[in-house]
Short mmCIF file of C-alpha atoms and ligand atoms in Angstrom, two decimals:
data_model
loop_
_atom_site.label_atom_id
_atom_site.label_comp_id
_atom_site.label_asym_id
_atom_site.label_seq_id
_atom_site.Cartn_x
_atom_site.Cartn_y
_atom_site.Cartn_z
CA MET A 22 87.71 -34.29 -37.00
CA THR A 23 85.39 -37.43 -35.40
CA THR A 24 86.59 -40.55 -35.51
CA PRO A 25 85.48 -42.53 -38.18
CA SER A 26 81.79 -44.88 -38.00
CA SER A 27 80.53 -47.38 -39.05
CA PRO A 28 77.94 -46.85 -41.59
CA GLY A 29 74.98 -48.12 -38.59
CA GLN A 30 71.30 -47.59 -39.09
CA HIS A 31 71.02 -45.30 -35.47
CA SER A 32 73.80 -46.01 -32.71
CA ALA A 33 77.16 -46.16 -34.44
CA LEU A 34 78.62 -44.47 -31.40
CA ASP A 35 78.04 -45.51 -27.78
CA HIS A 36 75.99 -42.76 -25.73
CA ALA A 37 78.56 -40.49 -24.05
CA THR A 38 80.74 -39.97 -27.80
CA GLN A 39 77.17 -39.56 -29.59
CA GLN A 40 76.59 -36.60 -26.55
CA GLU A 41 80.23 -35.60 -27.18
CA ALA A 42 80.02 -35.15 -30.67
CA ALA A 43 76.56 -33.85 -31.08
CA LYS A 44 77.89 -30.92 -28.67
CA ARG A 45 81.17 -30.16 -30.01
CA ASN A 46 80.69 -31.21 -33.85
CA LEU A 47 76.60 -30.46 -35.09
CA TRP A 48 75.01 -26.93 -34.59
CA MET A 49 71.19 -27.46 -34.43
CA HIS A 50 68.95 -25.29 -35.49
CA PHE A 51 67.35 -22.00 -33.55
CA THR A 52 69.10 -23.73 -30.67
CA ARG A 53 70.66 -22.58 -27.27
CA MET A 54 73.63 -25.19 -27.62
CA GLY A 55 74.94 -23.94 -24.52
CA SER A 56 71.79 -24.51 -23.20
CA TYR A 57 73.16 -28.78 -23.06
CA ALA A 58 75.98 -28.01 -21.30
CA ASP A 59 74.88 -29.91 -18.17
CA SER A 60 72.04 -31.98 -19.42
CA ASP A 61 72.00 -34.53 -22.98
CA VAL A 62 71.38 -33.35 -26.89
CA PRO A 63 68.20 -35.25 -27.13
CA VAL A 64 68.58 -37.54 -29.61
CA ILE A 65 65.54 -39.15 -31.47
CA VAL A 66 66.26 -42.25 -33.08
CA ARG A 67 63.42 -43.58 -34.39
CA GLY A 68 59.46 -43.41 -35.34
CA GLU A 69 56.56 -45.58 -35.48
CA GLY A 70 52.87 -44.06 -36.37
CA GLN A 71 52.46 -41.25 -33.84
CA TYR A 72 55.40 -42.10 -31.91
CA VAL A 73 59.04 -41.38 -31.52
CA TYR A 74 61.84 -42.54 -29.62
CA ASP A 75 64.90 -41.71 -27.99
CA GLN A 76 68.46 -43.00 -27.58
CA HIS A 77 67.03 -44.65 -25.06
CA GLY A 78 63.64 -46.48 -26.10
CA LYS A 79 61.31 -44.08 -23.93
CA ARG A 80 58.46 -42.78 -26.42
CA TYR A 81 56.88 -39.54 -26.98
CA LEU A 82 53.67 -38.79 -28.15
CA ASP A 83 54.64 -36.97 -31.44
CA GLY A 84 52.31 -33.75 -31.22
CA LEU A 85 53.66 -32.01 -33.09
CA ALA A 86 54.52 -34.12 -36.35
CA GLY A 87 58.43 -33.17 -36.48
CA LEU A 88 57.95 -30.07 -37.33
CA PHE A 89 54.68 -30.03 -39.14
CA VAL A 90 55.40 -32.69 -41.64
CA SER A 91 54.79 -35.92 -40.73
CA GLN A 92 51.49 -35.92 -42.01
CA ILE A 93 51.10 -39.87 -42.27
CA GLY A 94 53.47 -40.67 -39.41
CA HIS A 95 56.18 -42.12 -38.56
CA GLY A 96 57.90 -45.10 -39.85
CA ARG A 97 56.65 -45.90 -42.73
CA LYS A 98 58.39 -49.09 -44.92
CA ASP A 99 56.10 -48.29 -48.57
CA VAL A 100 57.44 -44.55 -48.84
CA ALA A 101 60.93 -45.22 -47.96
CA GLU A 102 61.09 -48.39 -50.48
CA ALA A 103 59.81 -46.17 -53.17
CA ALA A 104 62.45 -43.74 -52.02
CA ALA A 105 65.16 -47.00 -52.42
CA ARG A 106 63.50 -47.63 -55.82
CA GLN A 107 64.12 -44.27 -57.22
CA ALA A 108 67.35 -44.09 -55.74
CA SER A 109 68.33 -47.13 -58.00
CA GLU A 110 66.57 -45.89 -61.09
CA ILE A 111 67.82 -42.74 -61.25
CA ALA A 112 68.50 -40.69 -58.29
CA TYR A 113 69.35 -37.47 -59.64
CA PHE A 114 68.86 -35.00 -62.24
CA PRO A 115 68.60 -31.84 -62.54
CA LEU A 116 65.18 -29.94 -62.96
CA TRP A 117 67.98 -27.21 -65.05
CA SER A 118 67.19 -28.04 -68.83
CA TYR A 119 65.85 -31.49 -67.78
CA ALA A 120 62.80 -33.26 -66.93
CA ASN A 121 62.44 -36.42 -64.61
CA PRO A 122 59.90 -38.65 -64.65
CA ARG A 123 58.31 -38.72 -61.16
CA ALA A 124 59.08 -34.90 -60.93
CA ILE A 125 56.44 -34.40 -63.84
CA GLU A 126 53.64 -36.95 -62.66
CA LEU A 127 54.33 -34.50 -59.12
CA ALA A 128 53.42 -31.99 -61.04
CA GLN A 129 50.74 -32.97 -62.99
CA ARG A 130 49.09 -34.05 -59.53
CA LEU A 131 49.50 -31.52 -57.67
CA ALA A 132 47.89 -28.75 -60.59
CA ASP A 133 44.90 -31.80 -60.70
CA LEU A 134 44.46 -31.30 -56.37
CA ALA A 135 44.86 -27.63 -56.86
CA PRO A 136 42.41 -25.38 -56.53
CA GLY A 137 41.27 -23.39 -59.77
CA ASP A 138 43.95 -22.56 -62.36
CA LEU A 139 46.88 -23.23 -60.17
CA ASN A 140 48.49 -25.15 -62.87
CA ARG A 141 52.32 -24.82 -62.95
CA VAL A 142 54.30 -25.97 -59.84
CA PHE A 143 58.04 -24.86 -59.87
CA PHE A 144 59.93 -27.15 -57.69
CA THR A 145 62.35 -25.95 -54.42
CA THR A 146 63.19 -27.98 -51.15
CA SER A 147 62.36 -26.09 -49.04
CA GLY A 148 59.58 -23.81 -47.45
CA SER A 149 62.02 -20.78 -47.70
CA GLU A 150 62.53 -21.57 -51.26
CA ALA A 151 59.09 -21.87 -52.24
CA VAL A 152 58.56 -18.43 -50.62
CA GLU A 153 61.80 -16.55 -52.44
CA SER A 154 60.49 -17.66 -55.44
CA ALA A 155 56.95 -17.18 -55.43
CA TRP A 156 58.61 -13.30 -54.58
CA LYS A 157 61.23 -13.27 -57.70
CA LEU A 158 58.67 -14.38 -59.87
CA ALA A 159 56.03 -11.85 -58.34
CA LYS A 160 58.37 -9.77 -59.50
CA GLN A 161 59.83 -10.87 -62.76
CA TYR A 162 56.05 -11.16 -63.86
CA PHE A 163 55.58 -7.12 -63.01
CA LYS A 164 58.69 -6.20 -65.00
CA ALA A 165 57.60 -8.76 -67.95
CA VAL A 166 53.87 -7.09 -68.33
CA GLY A 167 55.35 -3.48 -68.20
CA GLN A 168 54.64 -2.48 -64.37
CA PRO A 169 58.17 -2.82 -63.06
CA GLY A 170 58.05 -0.77 -60.18
CA ARG A 171 56.18 -3.49 -57.93
CA TYR A 172 58.25 -5.10 -55.46
CA LYS A 173 56.96 -4.69 -51.63
CA VAL A 174 55.59 -7.36 -50.41
CA LEU A 175 52.99 -7.62 -47.93
CA SER A 176 52.53 -9.72 -44.74
CA ARG A 177 51.46 -9.87 -41.36
CA TYR A 178 52.71 -9.38 -37.35
CA ILE A 179 54.78 -12.02 -36.15
CA ALA A 180 54.21 -13.98 -39.15
CA TYR A 181 57.21 -16.63 -40.17
CA HIS A 182 57.39 -17.23 -43.35
CA GLY A 183 60.82 -18.44 -43.56
CA THR A 184 64.54 -17.68 -42.89
CA SER A 185 66.22 -17.16 -46.45
CA MET A 186 66.87 -12.91 -46.43
CA GLY A 187 63.81 -12.99 -48.72
CA ALA A 188 61.90 -15.23 -46.99
CA LEU A 189 63.34 -13.08 -43.39
CA ALA A 190 62.03 -9.55 -45.27
CA ILE A 191 58.54 -11.24 -46.01
CA THR A 192 58.28 -12.55 -42.29
CA GLY A 193 56.92 -10.65 -39.18
CA LEU A 194 58.78 -11.46 -36.26
CA PRO A 195 61.41 -8.69 -35.19
CA ALA A 196 63.44 -10.62 -33.21
CA ILE A 197 64.73 -12.85 -35.67
CA LYS A 198 65.58 -10.72 -38.38
CA GLU A 199 67.23 -7.72 -36.18
CA PRO A 200 71.14 -9.49 -36.60
CA PHE A 201 70.56 -9.78 -40.74
CA GLU A 202 69.31 -6.04 -41.17
CA PRO A 203 69.75 -5.42 -43.71
CA LEU A 204 66.79 -7.29 -45.23
CA PRO A 205 66.34 -6.94 -48.81
CA PRO A 206 63.78 -3.77 -48.76
CA GLY A 207 59.90 -4.30 -49.55
CA GLY A 208 58.86 -5.71 -46.68
CA VAL A 209 55.54 -4.18 -45.20
CA ARG A 210 53.57 -5.23 -41.83
CA VAL A 211 49.67 -5.44 -41.61
CA PRO A 212 48.00 -6.89 -38.61
CA ASN A 213 47.33 -10.82 -38.44
CA THR A 214 43.98 -12.29 -37.55
CA ASN A 215 44.74 -12.84 -33.30
CA PHE A 216 41.09 -12.13 -32.50
CA TYR A 217 41.45 -12.96 -28.70
CA ARG A 218 43.59 -10.11 -29.06
CA ALA A 219 41.78 -8.07 -30.94
CA PRO A 220 41.67 -3.85 -30.75
CA ALA A 221 39.23 -2.75 -28.16
CA PHE A 222 36.84 -1.08 -31.42
CA VAL A 223 35.81 -4.81 -32.79
CA ALA A 224 36.46 -7.26 -29.70
CA GLY A 225 33.90 -9.88 -29.53
CA ASP A 226 32.74 -9.27 -33.47
CA LEU A 227 35.19 -11.31 -35.20
CA THR A 228 33.03 -11.23 -38.77
CA ALA A 229 33.83 -7.07 -37.74
CA PHE A 230 37.42 -8.04 -36.90
CA GLY A 231 37.91 -9.86 -39.60
CA VAL A 232 36.95 -6.89 -41.70
CA TRP A 233 39.02 -4.15 -40.30
CA ALA A 234 41.54 -6.52 -40.51
CA ALA A 235 41.71 -7.12 -44.73
CA ASP A 236 41.07 -3.31 -44.91
CA GLU A 237 44.32 -2.87 -43.24
CA ILE A 238 46.07 -4.45 -46.35
CA GLU A 239 43.61 -2.53 -48.32
CA ARG A 240 45.23 0.86 -46.33
CA ALA A 241 48.85 -0.32 -46.28
CA ILE A 242 47.96 -0.66 -49.98
CA LEU A 243 47.29 2.78 -50.73
CA ARG A 244 49.73 4.37 -48.33
CA GLU A 245 52.48 2.16 -49.60
CA GLY A 246 51.31 3.09 -52.98
CA PRO A 247 49.54 0.51 -55.18
CA GLU A 248 52.07 0.64 -57.76
CA SER A 249 54.66 -0.36 -55.60
CA VAL A 250 52.98 -3.75 -54.37
CA ALA A 251 53.63 -7.24 -55.97
CA ALA A 252 51.97 -9.60 -53.80
CA VAL A 253 50.28 -10.23 -50.09
CA PHE A 254 51.95 -13.23 -48.69
CA LEU A 255 49.16 -14.91 -46.25
CA GLU A 256 49.23 -18.38 -44.56
CA PRO A 257 45.51 -19.65 -44.15
CA VAL A 258 45.89 -20.38 -40.39
CA GLN A 259 48.58 -18.23 -38.94
CA ASN A 260 51.53 -20.93 -37.00
CA SER A 261 53.29 -18.15 -35.35
CA GLY A 262 51.68 -16.19 -32.52
CA GLY A 263 49.46 -18.82 -31.90
CA CYS A 264 47.14 -20.62 -35.07
CA PHE A 265 45.16 -17.90 -35.73
CA PRO A 266 42.41 -18.50 -38.28
CA PRO A 267 40.51 -16.28 -40.57
CA PRO A 268 37.22 -14.94 -39.28
CA PRO A 269 34.56 -15.54 -42.11
CA GLY A 270 34.32 -13.31 -44.74
CA TYR A 271 38.38 -12.29 -44.72
CA PHE A 272 39.81 -14.08 -47.58
CA GLN A 273 36.86 -13.49 -49.05
CA ARG A 274 37.58 -9.50 -49.32
CA VAL A 275 41.31 -9.69 -49.14
CA ARG A 276 40.40 -11.08 -52.84
CA GLU A 277 38.50 -8.39 -53.69
CA ILE A 278 41.58 -5.91 -52.19
CA CYS A 279 44.37 -7.82 -54.05
CA ASP A 280 41.91 -8.26 -57.78
CA ARG A 281 40.86 -3.94 -56.88
CA TYR A 282 44.49 -3.18 -57.15
CA GLY A 283 46.27 -6.01 -59.56
CA VAL A 284 48.26 -7.51 -55.93
CA LEU A 285 49.16 -10.87 -56.25
CA LEU A 286 47.61 -12.67 -53.31
CA VAL A 287 50.40 -15.04 -52.46
CA SER A 288 48.69 -18.31 -50.36
CA ASP A 289 51.99 -19.83 -47.30
CA GLU A 290 50.63 -23.01 -46.91
CA VAL A 291 53.98 -24.85 -46.03
CA ILE A 292 51.87 -25.74 -43.04
CA CYS A 293 48.69 -25.77 -44.06
CA ALA A 294 48.51 -27.61 -47.16
CA PHE A 295 48.48 -31.23 -47.23
CA GLY A 296 45.75 -32.52 -44.87
CA ARG A 297 46.73 -30.46 -41.70
CA LEU A 298 43.22 -28.47 -42.60
CA GLY A 299 41.49 -31.58 -43.82
CA TYR A 300 41.89 -30.75 -47.48
CA TYR A 301 44.97 -30.75 -49.75
CA PHE A 302 44.98 -27.45 -49.66
CA GLY A 303 44.14 -24.59 -47.00
CA SER A 304 42.64 -21.88 -49.50
CA GLU A 305 40.28 -24.34 -50.52
CA ARG A 306 38.48 -24.86 -46.63
CA TYR A 307 38.49 -21.45 -46.40
CA GLY A 308 36.98 -21.27 -50.17
CA TYR A 309 39.73 -18.59 -51.55
CA GLN A 310 41.16 -18.56 -54.66
CA PRO A 311 45.42 -18.07 -54.24
CA ASP A 312 47.46 -17.04 -57.50
CA VAL A 313 50.11 -18.62 -55.63
CA ILE A 314 49.96 -21.51 -53.45
CA THR A 315 53.69 -22.14 -51.28
CA PHE A 316 54.07 -25.41 -50.10
CA ALA A 317 57.21 -27.47 -48.45
CA LYS A 318 56.55 -29.89 -45.30
CA GLY A 319 54.05 -32.30 -45.45
CA VAL A 320 53.99 -33.19 -49.70
CA THR A 321 56.44 -35.63 -48.59
CA SER A 322 56.01 -36.14 -44.87
CA GLY A 323 59.60 -35.60 -44.30
CA TYR A 324 60.76 -38.85 -45.81
CA SER A 325 62.38 -36.21 -48.07
CA PRO A 326 63.34 -32.90 -48.14
CA LEU A 327 60.61 -31.35 -51.16
CA GLY A 328 58.73 -27.73 -51.59
CA GLY A 329 57.21 -25.35 -53.98
CA MET A 330 54.78 -22.84 -55.65
CA LEU A 331 52.08 -23.77 -57.15
CA ALA A 332 51.32 -20.68 -59.67
CA SER A 333 48.34 -20.09 -62.04
CA ASP A 334 48.81 -19.88 -66.22
CA ARG A 335 48.24 -16.15 -66.57
CA LEU A 336 51.67 -16.00 -63.98
CA MET A 337 53.40 -18.22 -66.13
CA GLU A 338 52.28 -16.37 -69.34
CA PRO A 339 55.48 -13.86 -69.54
CA PHE A 340 57.79 -16.74 -69.49
CA ALA A 341 55.85 -19.52 -71.62
CA GLU A 342 56.69 -18.56 -75.06
CA GLY A 343 60.29 -17.40 -77.22
CA ALA A 344 63.98 -16.53 -75.32
CA ALA A 345 61.92 -15.55 -72.35
CA THR A 346 62.79 -17.64 -68.91
CA PHE A 347 62.09 -17.23 -65.51
CA LEU A 348 65.56 -16.45 -64.07
CA HIS A 349 65.97 -19.12 -61.00
CA GLY A 350 66.59 -22.37 -59.62
CA ILE A 351 67.79 -24.77 -57.60
CA THR A 352 70.35 -27.88 -57.70
CA PHE A 353 68.69 -30.23 -55.48
CA ALA A 354 64.53 -28.62 -56.08
CA GLY A 355 62.54 -31.28 -57.95
CA HIS A 356 64.80 -34.39 -56.91
CA PRO A 357 63.76 -37.24 -58.22
CA VAL A 358 63.67 -39.62 -54.56
CA SER A 359 61.43 -36.63 -53.34
CA CYS A 360 59.11 -36.54 -55.97
CA ALA A 361 58.92 -40.40 -55.61
CA VAL A 362 58.26 -40.44 -52.13
CA ALA A 363 55.50 -37.48 -52.11
CA LEU A 364 53.71 -39.77 -55.17
CA ALA A 365 53.74 -42.38 -52.46
CA ASN A 366 53.21 -40.07 -49.75
CA LEU A 367 49.55 -38.53 -51.55
CA ASP A 368 48.80 -42.51 -52.41
CA VAL A 369 48.76 -42.77 -48.60
CA PHE A 370 46.12 -39.82 -48.49
CA GLU A 371 44.31 -41.61 -50.29
CA LYS A 372 43.84 -45.17 -49.54
CA GLU A 373 43.91 -43.92 -45.98
CA ASP A 374 41.63 -41.19 -46.63
CA LEU A 375 43.18 -39.20 -44.21
CA LEU A 376 40.82 -35.88 -44.90
CA GLY A 377 37.82 -37.64 -44.33
CA ASN A 378 40.06 -38.69 -40.79
CA VAL A 379 40.88 -35.00 -40.20
CA ARG A 380 37.70 -33.88 -40.73
CA ALA A 381 36.18 -36.69 -38.77
CA ASN A 382 37.89 -36.26 -35.66
CA GLU A 383 38.72 -32.24 -35.65
CA ALA A 384 35.94 -32.05 -34.33
CA GLY A 385 36.72 -34.37 -31.28
CA PHE A 386 40.32 -33.13 -30.72
CA ARG A 387 38.70 -28.83 -30.48
CA ALA A 388 36.54 -30.62 -27.41
CA THR A 389 39.42 -32.21 -26.13
CA LEU A 390 41.75 -29.32 -25.81
CA GLU A 391 39.02 -27.00 -24.76
CA LYS A 392 38.74 -28.84 -21.49
CA LEU A 393 42.26 -27.52 -20.93
CA LEU A 394 39.82 -23.93 -20.07
CA ASP A 395 39.22 -24.69 -17.00
CA LEU A 396 43.17 -23.89 -15.43
CA PRO A 397 44.04 -20.45 -14.54
CA ILE A 398 47.08 -20.73 -16.94
CA VAL A 399 45.01 -21.18 -20.35
CA GLY A 400 43.45 -18.46 -21.47
CA ASP A 401 42.26 -19.85 -25.01
CA VAL A 402 41.96 -22.47 -27.34
CA ARG A 403 42.19 -21.71 -30.88
CA GLY A 404 42.70 -23.46 -34.41
CA ASP A 405 41.08 -25.56 -36.92
CA GLY A 406 42.03 -29.20 -38.60
CA TYR A 407 44.90 -30.86 -36.53
CA PHE A 408 46.56 -27.09 -36.25
CA TYR A 409 45.92 -25.76 -32.37
CA GLY A 410 47.65 -23.46 -30.10
CA ILE A 411 46.83 -23.13 -26.39
CA GLU A 412 47.47 -19.02 -24.92
CA LEU A 413 48.91 -18.91 -21.51
CA VAL A 414 47.89 -16.18 -19.33
CA LYS A 415 48.42 -14.93 -15.79
CA ASP A 416 45.20 -13.82 -15.42
CA LYS A 417 43.02 -15.07 -17.27
CA ALA A 418 40.25 -12.75 -16.65
CA THR A 419 42.12 -9.60 -17.50
CA ARG A 420 44.25 -12.17 -20.36
CA GLU A 421 47.12 -10.43 -19.08
CA THR A 422 50.27 -12.19 -19.82
CA PHE A 423 53.61 -12.86 -18.72
CA ASP A 424 56.56 -10.23 -18.87
CA ASP A 425 59.59 -11.32 -20.61
CA ASP A 426 61.23 -12.92 -17.33
CA GLU A 427 58.87 -14.73 -16.87
CA SER A 428 57.78 -15.93 -19.98
CA GLU A 429 61.67 -17.26 -20.33
CA ARG A 430 61.27 -18.68 -16.61
CA LEU A 431 58.16 -20.81 -17.78
CA LEU A 432 58.46 -21.26 -21.34
CA ARG A 433 62.37 -21.98 -21.81
CA GLY A 434 63.18 -23.19 -17.72
CA PHE A 435 60.09 -25.08 -17.28
CA LEU A 436 57.33 -26.14 -19.77
CA SER A 437 59.29 -27.28 -22.87
CA HIS A 438 61.47 -29.81 -20.60
CA ALA A 439 58.32 -30.96 -18.50
CA LEU A 440 56.98 -32.01 -21.86
CA PHE A 441 58.93 -33.49 -22.70
CA ASP A 442 59.88 -35.56 -20.01
CA ALA A 443 56.35 -36.50 -19.94
CA GLY A 444 56.50 -37.86 -23.32
CA LEU A 445 54.65 -35.06 -25.24
CA ILE A 446 56.30 -33.41 -28.09
CA CYS A 447 55.03 -29.95 -28.78
CA ARG A 448 56.31 -26.75 -28.89
CA ALA A 449 56.19 -24.10 -26.45
CA ASP A 450 56.87 -20.58 -28.11
CA ASP A 451 56.68 -17.57 -27.19
CA ARG A 452 57.93 -14.92 -30.19
CA GLY A 453 53.63 -13.78 -30.15
CA ASP A 454 52.42 -14.17 -26.80
CA PRO A 455 53.23 -17.53 -24.78
CA VAL A 456 51.25 -20.16 -26.21
CA ILE A 457 51.57 -24.50 -26.84
CA GLN A 458 51.11 -25.63 -30.66
CA LEU A 459 50.13 -29.17 -31.38
CA SER A 460 49.91 -30.07 -34.73
CA PRO A 461 50.06 -33.58 -34.40
CA PRO A 462 50.12 -36.38 -37.47
CA LEU A 463 46.70 -36.80 -39.14
CA THR A 464 46.56 -40.66 -38.45
CA CYS A 465 45.97 -39.47 -34.72
CA THR A 466 42.49 -40.35 -33.13
CA GLN A 467 40.40 -39.91 -29.85
CA GLU A 468 43.54 -41.97 -27.94
CA HIS A 469 46.06 -39.37 -28.86
CA PHE A 470 44.15 -36.65 -28.40
CA ASP A 471 43.33 -37.61 -24.80
CA GLU A 472 46.90 -38.42 -24.23
CA MET A 473 47.85 -35.02 -24.96
CA GLU A 474 45.44 -33.74 -22.97
CA GLN A 475 46.03 -35.68 -19.93
CA ILE A 476 50.08 -34.80 -19.99
CA LEU A 477 49.28 -30.85 -20.65
CA ARG A 478 46.68 -30.62 -17.67
CA SER A 479 49.07 -32.00 -15.40
CA VAL A 480 52.17 -30.58 -16.76
CA LEU A 481 50.44 -26.56 -17.18
CA SER A 482 49.01 -27.40 -13.58
CA GLN A 483 52.71 -27.70 -11.98
CA ALA A 484 53.41 -24.58 -14.19
CA TRP A 485 50.76 -22.58 -11.88
CA SER A 486 51.68 -24.34 -8.94
CA ARG A 487 55.57 -22.52 -9.37
CA LEU A 488 54.30 -19.46 -10.72
C1 PLP B 516 54.19 -20.60 -43.34
C2 PLP B 516 55.53 -21.07 -43.56
N1 PLP B 516 56.69 -20.83 -44.81
C3 PLP B 516 57.70 -20.68 -44.87
C4 PLP B 516 58.71 -21.86 -43.73
C5 PLP B 516 59.82 -21.97 -44.24
O1 PLP B 516 59.31 -22.86 -44.49
P1 PLP B 516 61.10 -24.05 -44.25
O2 PLP B 516 61.53 -24.42 -42.52
O3 PLP B 516 60.82 -25.16 -44.98
O4 PLP B 516 62.60 -23.71 -44.96
C6 PLP B 516 57.65 -22.12 -43.13
C7 PLP B 516 58.44 -23.00 -42.13
O5 PLP B 516 57.75 -23.39 -40.76
C8 PLP B 516 56.58 -21.43 -42.43
O6 PLP B 516 55.58 -21.87 -41.27
#
């Protein structure tokens, strides 16, 4: 039980009481709660543009857009007002048997923006649910069209596709799967496109590497038996592991392979859609046509939760007539407030030409981050658009990485805290090799890139001197 609090905006509790309640009552996600035994839980109370502020009023540059979410930046009154207007008109009604005007308008707008024949929007509340929904659609679709043996899903090593049981079976990170095994059967791993760590026989030749990585998908389909494979789940740029862009021609080859074996290509764009790569959809940037796109995060810039999948007319066809039904639904999916927010968010994209801003400034972002390559600890800078990973190494010449113990001391023991203390929110991650990830609001310009570079330079130099 907690003591009752007044409904204040951000500090109904004094600092000590708030900290006590945070430590005693709040269960933070993917967080070692024990790590706050002797220190404060960071509390973010407000945001404005590219910056957020903690409970002491200290300012941070939001180099991660929250969690790859806040495309338009923080504190936008116009989007908040759209939510309030919708909540007072009709806050909630389910998509089960009823439509609501904002969900209809948003579905139409997304269908207009999406590539090719992706005309049907199935809303969810999150990215994991979007991924689950795509797998469920693939399974029920194949049963409906007389190919009931197809249930397996291919995805790439260390790729993150969500945490619910189905999505976790697609996720390729052994450490976060192991406590929950056995998971639903059917998840099969294929290589990712980490060119920095390419196998020796294709190292140094990006095109050959891409051909090999795509052909590994074909080999996996043949090994598993094409009649058992339903879908391949791929991000346009793989997040986990530190931003692996696709080699040239990779997705075109994957598309051909999927067509050859009748396998669906699901583009998991939970991070890469809505401007992260300078386009509404990442598949547009790399010129491939998915059968399904999954999205979440940036569709509302986080002003309210929403996710979904965009499916082709072909996949909808078995459910379009008679008693046929896609047997799947979520209470809060297509929530009217979230849909109103998404529409207002897309209005900001248009009015402020955010895609144009990313395209105009991404070369500057890359060049600024690449300055860090003069540091001995920085092995690789990779990514596209406003989405970058910086790989940290022990030895630049040999590309030797840190062992688990060093990684633990470096990332958790020093870098995460030091970057935060220096006023930069980004992500120090060692789910693959140790990387720092940046994915700032799409409103950022050169001054923000310079601020990121200066903070990273100082903190990474300190990290190196401590090794
Ligand atoms: C590519 C991808 N798919 C799925 C998810 C899961 O989304 P959520 O956390 O909204 O469930 C994420 C989350 O980061 C993601 O990056």
